[in-house]
Amino acid sequence: MRYGYFSEDSREYIITRPDTPRPWVNYLFNDSYHAIISQTAGGFSYCRDPKFNRIHRYERMLSDRPGRYLFLRDEKTMATWSATWQPMMRRYQKFRAVHGLGYTSISSQYFDIATQLTFFVPPEDACEVCLVEITNRSTGYRELKLFPYIDFVAGDAQMEIDYPNIMSLYNRAGYYSDLNAIIAYKQPHPTRQVESYAWFATSEKVHGYDCSRETFLGRYGELVRPQMVLNGACTNSSACGEDMIGLFEQRVTLSPGEKARFVLLTGFIDNDQLPPLPALQKDHETFLPFLPSPAGKEKIQAVISRYLAVEKAEETLQYVKNLWRGKTDTLVIETPDTDVDRMTNLWG
């Protein structure tokens, strides 16, 4: 069975159906930030070290979940689906995933709504960018709710696997309106400083958010039918001592043929300038939240200002493509075997 093919110039691998035998992944990276992403947006990211500085939760290679998802809900029919096939796995009208040098783009169409998510890692900052485009292919107006979603580890991935009942107790996540971002971190004890933060931001107005995984999924819920998407509204939950996520509720109304575009950012910062330790409550032990220091917030805001606009994201994406073309055009071989040329010149 054929699942995909190389483009004519071999610079892209085009996947024509989402249910490949195993997740087919691309590696997007710079010197500090690495993102592994499959044809259905599964995978994970980390900063410098995949064990200690894991950003995303990734539970199973076979299921290819969780991932970087965009859930959609039609407000008239209450139909729900996910833009990258996973995790709701609807029967799409169209599907196409492209793994290129430095980027991955996933396009689909369901219920006459076309979506395209393009992921890439800028050359310098510890973050990944997702450029989103949504097009109304129907003949009527469409009112949609959008739910961008990631699942946080924000720390030691191996400890998360070995001691899930303990590590979740350290989790803290909340929405910060001044950044229009969700920040997640681990705080093992109120007397121990927070070493790093993972964060998730959107360029669009946020009508709601959730940071609690259980609240999002619902009790006994799962990603194939998350309760908040079915309900069509977030609850503005934070996370404290439980599994944590980043989820936004966004709204868009599209006339026939109209497009909407926005940017999602995921990133990581070290807490170089630690804030003072908060005082403990005397009457009972309380895990008071460690907010990012002013310097930490400035670092996040600086990254946001560089990429969290469609025009800036497009410029950076083109720069990344040109950067990789420059690297691969430096030395080129030509042999009678196309596969050897392709692997040596581009993908090896």
CSV table of C-alpha atoms in Angstrom, one decimal:
chain,number,residue,atom,x,y,z
A,1,MET,CA,0.0,0.0,0.0
A,2,ARG,CA,1.3,3.4,-1.0
A,3,TYR,CA,1.3,6.1,1.8
A,4,GLY,CA,3.4,8.8,0.1
A,5,TYR,CA,6.1,9.9,-2.3
A,6,PHE,CA,9.0,12.3,-2.7
A,7,SER,CA,8.4,15.6,-4.5
A,8,GLU,CA,10.1,16.0,-7.9
A,9,ASP,CA,13.1,17.8,-6.4
A,10,SER,CA,13.2,15.4,-3.4
A,11,ARG,CA,13.1,18.2,-0.9
A,12,GLU,CA,9.7,17.2,0.5
A,13,TYR,CA,8.1,13.9,1.4
A,14,ILE,CA,4.4,14.0,0.8
A,15,ILE,CA,2.2,11.7,2.8
A,16,THR,CA,-1.2,11.1,1.3
A,17,ARG,CA,-3.0,9.3,4.2
A,18,PRO,CA,-2.7,9.7,7.9
A,19,ASP,CA,-2.7,6.0,9.0
A,20,THR,CA,0.9,5.1,8.2
A,21,PRO,CA,2.3,1.8,9.5
A,22,ARG,CA,4.2,3.7,12.2
A,23,PRO,CA,4.5,7.4,12.9
A,24,TRP,CA,6.6,9.0,10.1
A,25,VAL,CA,8.4,11.8,11.9
A,26,ASN,CA,10.4,14.8,10.9
A,27,TYR,CA,13.1,16.4,13.0
A,28,LEU,CA,13.0,20.2,13.4
A,29,PHE,CA,15.7,21.8,15.4
A,30,ASN,CA,18.2,24.5,16.1
A,31,ASP,CA,21.2,24.4,18.5
A,32,SER,CA,19.1,24.2,21.6
A,33,TYR,CA,15.5,23.3,20.7
A,34,HIS,CA,14.4,20.0,19.1
A,35,ALA,CA,11.0,19.1,17.9
A,36,ILE,CA,10.0,15.6,16.7
A,37,ILE,CA,6.7,15.7,14.8
A,38,SER,CA,4.8,13.0,13.0
A,39,GLN,CA,2.4,13.2,10.0
A,40,THR,CA,-0.5,13.7,12.4
A,41,ALA,CA,1.3,16.2,14.7
A,42,GLY,CA,2.3,13.6,17.3
A,43,GLY,CA,5.7,13.6,19.0
A,44,PHE,CA,7.4,15.8,21.5
A,45,SER,CA,9.9,18.7,21.9
A,46,TYR,CA,12.7,19.4,24.3
A,47,CYS,CA,15.4,22.0,25.1
A,48,ARG,CA,19.0,20.7,25.0
A,49,ASP,CA,18.2,17.4,26.8
A,50,PRO,CA,15.3,15.1,26.0
A,51,LYS,CA,15.2,13.7,29.5
A,52,PHE,CA,15.6,16.7,31.7
A,53,ASN,CA,14.0,19.5,29.6
A,54,ARG,CA,11.0,17.7,28.0
A,55,ILE,CA,8.2,20.1,27.0
A,56,HIS,CA,5.5,17.8,25.6
A,57,ARG,CA,4.1,14.6,27.0
A,58,TYR,CA,4.4,11.7,24.5
A,59,GLU,CA,3.0,8.4,25.9
A,60,ARG,CA,3.1,5.8,23.1
A,61,MET,CA,4.8,5.5,19.8
A,62,LEU,CA,2.1,3.1,18.6
A,63,SER,CA,-0.8,5.4,19.3
A,64,ASP,CA,1.3,8.5,18.4
A,65,ARG,CA,-0.3,10.5,21.2
A,66,PRO,CA,-0.5,13.1,22.6
A,67,GLY,CA,0.6,15.8,20.2
A,68,ARG,CA,0.2,19.3,19.0
A,69,TYR,CA,-3.5,19.4,18.2
A,70,LEU,CA,-6.1,21.8,17.0
A,71,PHE,CA,-9.7,20.7,17.8
A,72,LEU,CA,-12.6,22.4,15.9
A,73,ARG,CA,-16.3,22.6,16.7
A,74,ASP,CA,-19.0,23.9,14.3
A,75,GLU,CA,-21.4,25.9,16.4
A,76,LYS,CA,-24.5,25.2,14.2
A,77,THR,CA,-24.2,21.5,13.9
A,78,MET,CA,-22.0,20.9,17.0
A,79,ALA,CA,-19.8,18.6,14.8
A,80,THR,CA,-16.3,18.2,16.2
A,81,TRP,CA,-13.0,17.1,14.7
A,82,SER,CA,-9.2,17.5,14.9
A,83,ALA,CA,-7.2,19.3,12.2
A,84,THR,CA,-4.4,16.7,12.0
A,85,TRP,CA,-6.5,13.5,12.0
A,86,GLN,CA,-5.2,12.5,15.4
A,87,PRO,CA,-6.7,12.2,18.0
A,88,MET,CA,-10.4,12.2,16.8
A,89,MET,CA,-9.6,10.4,13.6
A,90,ARG,CA,-12.6,11.5,11.5
A,91,ARG,CA,-13.0,10.4,7.8
A,92,TYR,CA,-11.6,13.4,6.0
A,93,GLN,CA,-12.5,14.8,2.6
A,94,LYS,CA,-8.8,15.5,2.0
A,95,PHE,CA,-5.5,14.8,3.8
A,96,ARG,CA,-1.9,15.7,3.0
A,97,ALA,CA,1.2,15.9,5.2
A,98,VAL,CA,4.5,17.3,4.0
A,99,HIS,CA,7.8,16.7,5.7
A,100,GLY,CA,10.3,19.3,4.3
A,101,LEU,CA,13.7,20.4,5.3
A,102,GLY,CA,13.1,22.4,8.4
A,103,TYR,CA,9.3,22.3,8.4
A,104,THR,CA,6.3,20.0,8.5
A,105,SER,CA,2.9,21.0,7.0
A,106,ILE,CA,-0.3,19.1,7.7
A,107,SER,CA,-3.4,19.9,5.5
A,108,SER,CA,-6.9,18.4,5.8
A,109,GLN,CA,-10.5,19.1,4.9
A,110,TYR,CA,-13.5,18.0,6.9
A,111,PHE,CA,-17.1,19.2,6.8
A,112,ASP,CA,-16.0,21.7,4.1
A,113,ILE,CA,-13.5,23.4,6.4
A,114,ALA,CA,-9.9,23.2,5.2
A,115,THR,CA,-7.1,23.6,7.6
A,116,GLN,CA,-3.3,23.8,7.3
A,117,LEU,CA,-0.8,23.7,10.1
A,118,THR,CA,2.8,24.4,9.4
A,119,PHE,CA,5.4,23.7,12.1
A,120,PHE,CA,9.0,24.9,12.2
A,121,VAL,CA,11.7,25.8,14.6
A,122,PRO,CA,13.4,29.2,14.2
A,123,PRO,CA,17.2,29.2,13.9
A,124,GLU,CA,17.9,30.8,17.3
A,125,ASP,CA,15.2,30.8,19.9
A,126,ALA,CA,14.1,27.9,22.1
A,127,CYS,CA,10.6,27.6,20.6
A,128,GLU,CA,8.6,26.2,17.8
A,129,VAL,CA,6.1,28.0,15.6
A,130,CYS,CA,2.8,26.7,14.2
A,131,LEU,CA,1.3,28.8,11.4
A,132,VAL,CA,-2.4,28.0,11.1
A,133,GLU,CA,-4.7,28.7,8.2
A,134,ILE,CA,-8.4,27.8,8.2
A,135,THR,CA,-10.6,28.2,5.0
A,136,ASN,CA,-14.3,27.9,4.6
A,137,ARG,CA,-14.9,25.8,1.5
A,138,SER,CA,-18.7,25.6,2.0
A,139,THR,CA,-21.4,27.9,0.5
A,140,GLY,CA,-22.6,29.3,3.8
A,141,TYR,CA,-21.3,31.2,6.8
A,142,ARG,CA,-19.5,29.1,9.4
A,143,GLU,CA,-19.1,29.9,13.0
A,144,LEU,CA,-16.3,27.8,14.6
A,145,LYS,CA,-14.7,27.3,17.9
A,146,LEU,CA,-11.0,26.4,17.9
A,147,PHE,CA,-9.2,24.6,20.7
A,148,PRO,CA,-5.4,24.6,20.3
A,149,TYR,CA,-3.9,22.0,22.6
A,150,ILE,CA,-0.6,20.7,24.0
A,151,ASP,CA,0.1,18.3,26.8
A,152,PHE,CA,2.9,19.4,29.2
A,153,VAL,CA,5.7,17.6,30.9
A,154,ALA,CA,7.8,20.7,31.6
A,155,GLY,CA,10.6,18.7,33.2
A,156,ASP,CA,12.1,15.2,33.6
A,157,ALA,CA,10.5,12.8,31.1
A,158,GLN,CA,11.9,9.6,32.6
A,159,MET,CA,10.8,10.6,36.1
A,160,GLU,CA,7.4,11.2,34.7
A,161,ILE,CA,7.3,7.7,33.4
A,162,ASP,CA,8.7,6.0,36.5
A,163,TYR,CA,6.8,8.0,39.1
A,164,PRO,CA,3.7,9.4,37.5
A,165,ASN,CA,1.7,9.5,40.7
A,166,ILE,CA,4.4,11.6,42.4
A,167,MET,CA,5.6,13.8,39.5
A,168,SER,CA,2.1,15.1,38.8
A,169,LEU,CA,1.9,16.5,42.3
A,170,TYR,CA,4.7,18.9,41.4
A,171,ASN,CA,2.8,20.3,38.4
A,172,ARG,CA,1.7,24.0,38.2
A,173,ALA,CA,0.2,25.7,35.2
A,174,GLY,CA,-1.8,28.9,34.6
A,175,TYR,CA,-2.8,31.5,32.1
A,176,TYR,CA,-1.1,34.9,32.1
A,177,SER,CA,-3.2,37.5,30.4
A,178,ASP,CA,-0.3,40.0,30.0
A,179,LEU,CA,1.5,37.4,27.8
A,180,ASN,CA,-1.7,35.8,26.3
A,181,ALA,CA,0.1,32.5,27.2
A,182,ILE,CA,-0.1,29.5,29.5
A,183,ILE,CA,3.0,28.8,31.5
A,184,ALA,CA,3.8,25.4,33.0
A,185,TYR,CA,6.5,24.3,35.5
A,186,LYS,CA,7.3,21.9,38.2
A,187,GLN,CA,7.6,22.9,41.9
A,188,PRO,CA,8.6,19.9,44.1
A,189,HIS,CA,8.5,21.9,47.3
A,190,PRO,CA,7.8,25.5,48.2
A,191,THR,CA,11.4,25.9,49.5
A,192,ARG,CA,12.9,24.8,46.2
A,193,GLN,CA,13.3,27.2,43.3
A,194,VAL,CA,11.7,26.6,39.9
A,195,GLU,CA,14.5,26.0,37.4
A,196,SER,CA,12.6,26.3,34.1
A,197,TYR,CA,9.3,27.0,32.4
A,198,ALA,CA,7.5,25.7,29.4
A,199,TRP,CA,4.9,27.9,27.7
A,200,PHE,CA,2.2,28.0,25.1
A,201,ALA,CA,1.0,31.2,23.4
A,202,THR,CA,-1.5,32.2,20.7
A,203,SER,CA,-1.8,35.3,18.5
A,204,GLU,CA,-5.6,35.4,18.8
A,205,LYS,CA,-8.0,36.6,21.4
A,206,VAL,CA,-8.6,34.0,24.1
A,207,HIS,CA,-12.2,33.4,25.1
A,208,GLY,CA,-11.3,30.7,27.6
A,209,TYR,CA,-8.5,28.4,28.6
A,210,ASP,CA,-7.8,25.2,30.6
A,211,CYS,CA,-4.7,23.9,32.2
A,212,SER,CA,-6.1,20.8,33.9
A,213,ARG,CA,-6.0,17.7,31.8
A,214,GLU,CA,-8.8,16.0,33.7
A,215,THR,CA,-11.1,19.1,33.3
A,216,PHE,CA,-10.4,19.1,29.6
A,217,LEU,CA,-11.0,15.4,29.0
A,218,GLY,CA,-13.7,15.0,31.6
A,219,ARG,CA,-13.7,12.3,34.2
A,220,TYR,CA,-12.8,9.0,32.6
A,221,GLY,CA,-12.5,10.9,29.3
A,222,GLU,CA,-9.9,10.5,26.6
A,223,LEU,CA,-8.5,12.5,23.7
A,224,VAL,CA,-10.7,11.0,21.1
A,225,ARG,CA,-13.7,12.7,22.7
A,226,PRO,CA,-12.5,15.5,25.0
A,227,GLN,CA,-15.4,16.9,27.1
A,228,MET,CA,-14.5,20.6,26.7
A,229,VAL,CA,-14.5,20.3,22.9
A,230,LEU,CA,-17.9,18.5,23.0
A,231,ASN,CA,-19.2,21.1,25.4
A,232,GLY,CA,-17.8,23.9,23.3
A,233,ALA,CA,-16.4,26.0,26.1
A,234,CYS,CA,-13.4,26.1,28.4
A,235,THR,CA,-13.7,26.5,32.2
A,236,ASN,CA,-10.5,28.6,32.8
A,237,SER,CA,-9.0,26.0,35.1
A,238,SER,CA,-5.4,26.1,36.4
A,239,ALA,CA,-3.4,23.1,37.3
A,240,CYS,CA,-1.9,22.3,40.7
A,241,GLY,CA,-0.8,18.8,41.6
A,242,GLU,CA,-2.3,17.1,38.5
A,243,ASP,CA,-1.6,16.4,34.9
A,244,MET,CA,-1.3,19.8,33.1
A,245,ILE,CA,-2.1,20.9,29.6
A,246,GLY,CA,-2.2,24.1,27.5
A,247,LEU,CA,-5.6,24.7,25.9
A,248,PHE,CA,-7.1,27.9,24.4
A,249,GLU,CA,-10.7,28.6,23.3
A,250,GLN,CA,-10.8,30.8,20.2
A,251,ARG,CA,-13.6,31.8,17.9
A,252,VAL,CA,-13.9,32.6,14.3
A,253,THR,CA,-16.7,33.3,11.8
A,254,LEU,CA,-16.0,32.7,8.1
A,255,SER,CA,-18.0,33.7,5.0
A,256,PRO,CA,-17.8,31.4,2.0
A,257,GLY,CA,-14.2,31.2,0.7
A,258,GLU,CA,-12.9,33.3,3.6
A,259,LYS,CA,-9.6,32.4,5.4
A,260,ALA,CA,-8.5,33.0,9.0
A,261,ARG,CA,-4.8,32.8,9.9
A,262,PHE,CA,-3.0,32.9,13.3
A,263,VAL,CA,0.1,31.7,15.1
A,264,LEU,CA,0.7,29.3,18.0
A,265,LEU,CA,4.0,29.3,19.8
A,266,THR,CA,5.5,26.7,22.2
A,267,GLY,CA,8.7,27.4,24.1
A,268,PHE,CA,11.1,26.9,27.0
A,269,ILE,CA,13.1,29.3,29.2
A,270,ASP,CA,15.6,28.7,32.0
A,271,ASN,CA,14.9,30.7,35.1
A,272,ASP,CA,18.2,32.4,35.2
A,273,GLN,CA,17.2,35.1,37.6
A,274,LEU,CA,15.3,33.4,40.4
A,275,PRO,CA,12.7,35.3,42.3
A,276,PRO,CA,12.8,35.4,46.2
A,277,LEU,CA,11.4,32.4,48.0
A,278,PRO,CA,7.8,33.0,49.2
A,279,ALA,CA,7.0,32.7,52.9
A,280,LEU,CA,5.3,29.5,53.9
A,281,GLN,CA,1.8,29.6,55.5
A,282,LYS,CA,2.1,29.0,59.2
A,283,ASP,CA,-1.2,27.2,59.7
A,284,HIS,CA,-0.9,24.7,56.9
A,285,GLU,CA,1.6,23.8,54.2
A,286,THR,CA,0.8,25.5,50.9
A,287,PHE,CA,2.5,25.2,47.6
A,288,LEU,CA,2.5,28.9,46.6
A,289,PRO,CA,3.0,29.4,42.9
A,290,PHE,CA,6.4,30.6,41.5
A,291,LEU,CA,5.6,33.1,38.9
A,292,PRO,CA,8.4,33.7,36.3
A,293,SER,CA,10.7,36.5,37.4
A,294,PRO,CA,10.4,39.8,35.5
A,295,ALA,CA,13.5,38.8,33.6
A,296,GLY,CA,11.8,35.5,32.7
A,297,LYS,CA,8.6,37.2,31.5
A,298,GLU,CA,10.7,39.6,29.5
A,299,LYS,CA,12.4,36.6,27.8
A,300,ILE,CA,9.1,35.0,26.9
A,301,GLN,CA,7.7,38.4,25.7
A,302,ALA,CA,10.8,38.9,23.5
A,303,VAL,CA,10.3,35.6,21.8
A,304,ILE,CA,6.5,36.2,21.4
A,305,SER,CA,7.2,39.6,19.8
A,306,ARG,CA,9.5,38.0,17.2
A,307,TYR,CA,7.1,35.3,15.9
A,308,LEU,CA,3.6,35.7,17.2
A,309,ALA,CA,2.3,37.5,14.1
A,310,VAL,CA,1.4,35.9,10.8
A,311,GLU,CA,3.7,38.1,8.7
A,312,LYS,CA,6.7,37.5,11.1
A,313,ALA,CA,6.1,33.8,11.2
A,314,GLU,CA,5.9,33.6,7.4
A,315,GLU,CA,9.2,35.6,7.1
A,316,THR,CA,10.9,33.3,9.5
A,317,LEU,CA,9.6,30.2,7.8
A,318,GLN,CA,11.0,31.4,4.5
A,319,TYR,CA,14.3,32.1,6.2
A,320,VAL,CA,14.4,28.6,7.6
A,321,LYS,CA,13.7,27.1,4.1
A,322,ASN,CA,16.5,29.2,2.6
A,323,LEU,CA,18.8,28.3,5.4
A,324,TRP,CA,18.4,24.6,4.8
A,325,ARG,CA,18.7,25.1,1.0
A,326,GLY,CA,22.0,26.8,1.5
A,327,LYS,CA,23.2,24.0,3.7
A,328,THR,CA,22.2,21.2,1.3
A,329,ASP,CA,23.4,23.0,-1.9
A,330,THR,CA,27.0,23.3,-0.6
A,331,LEU,CA,27.9,19.8,-1.7
A,332,VAL,CA,25.9,17.7,-4.2
A,333,ILE,CA,26.6,14.3,-5.7
A,334,GLU,CA,25.0,12.8,-8.9
A,335,THR,CA,24.9,9.0,-9.4
A,336,PRO,CA,22.8,6.6,-11.4
A,337,ASP,CA,20.8,5.8,-8.3
A,338,THR,CA,18.2,8.5,-7.3
A,339,ASP,CA,17.8,7.0,-3.8
A,340,VAL,CA,21.5,7.4,-3.1
A,341,ASP,CA,21.5,11.0,-4.4
A,342,ARG,CA,18.4,11.8,-2.3
A,343,MET,CA,19.8,10.4,0.9
A,344,THR,CA,23.3,11.8,0.5
A,345,ASN,CA,22.3,15.2,-0.7
A,346,LEU,CA,19.3,15.9,1.4
A,347,TRP,CA,17.9,13.3,3.9
A,348,GLY,CA,20.9,11.2,5.1
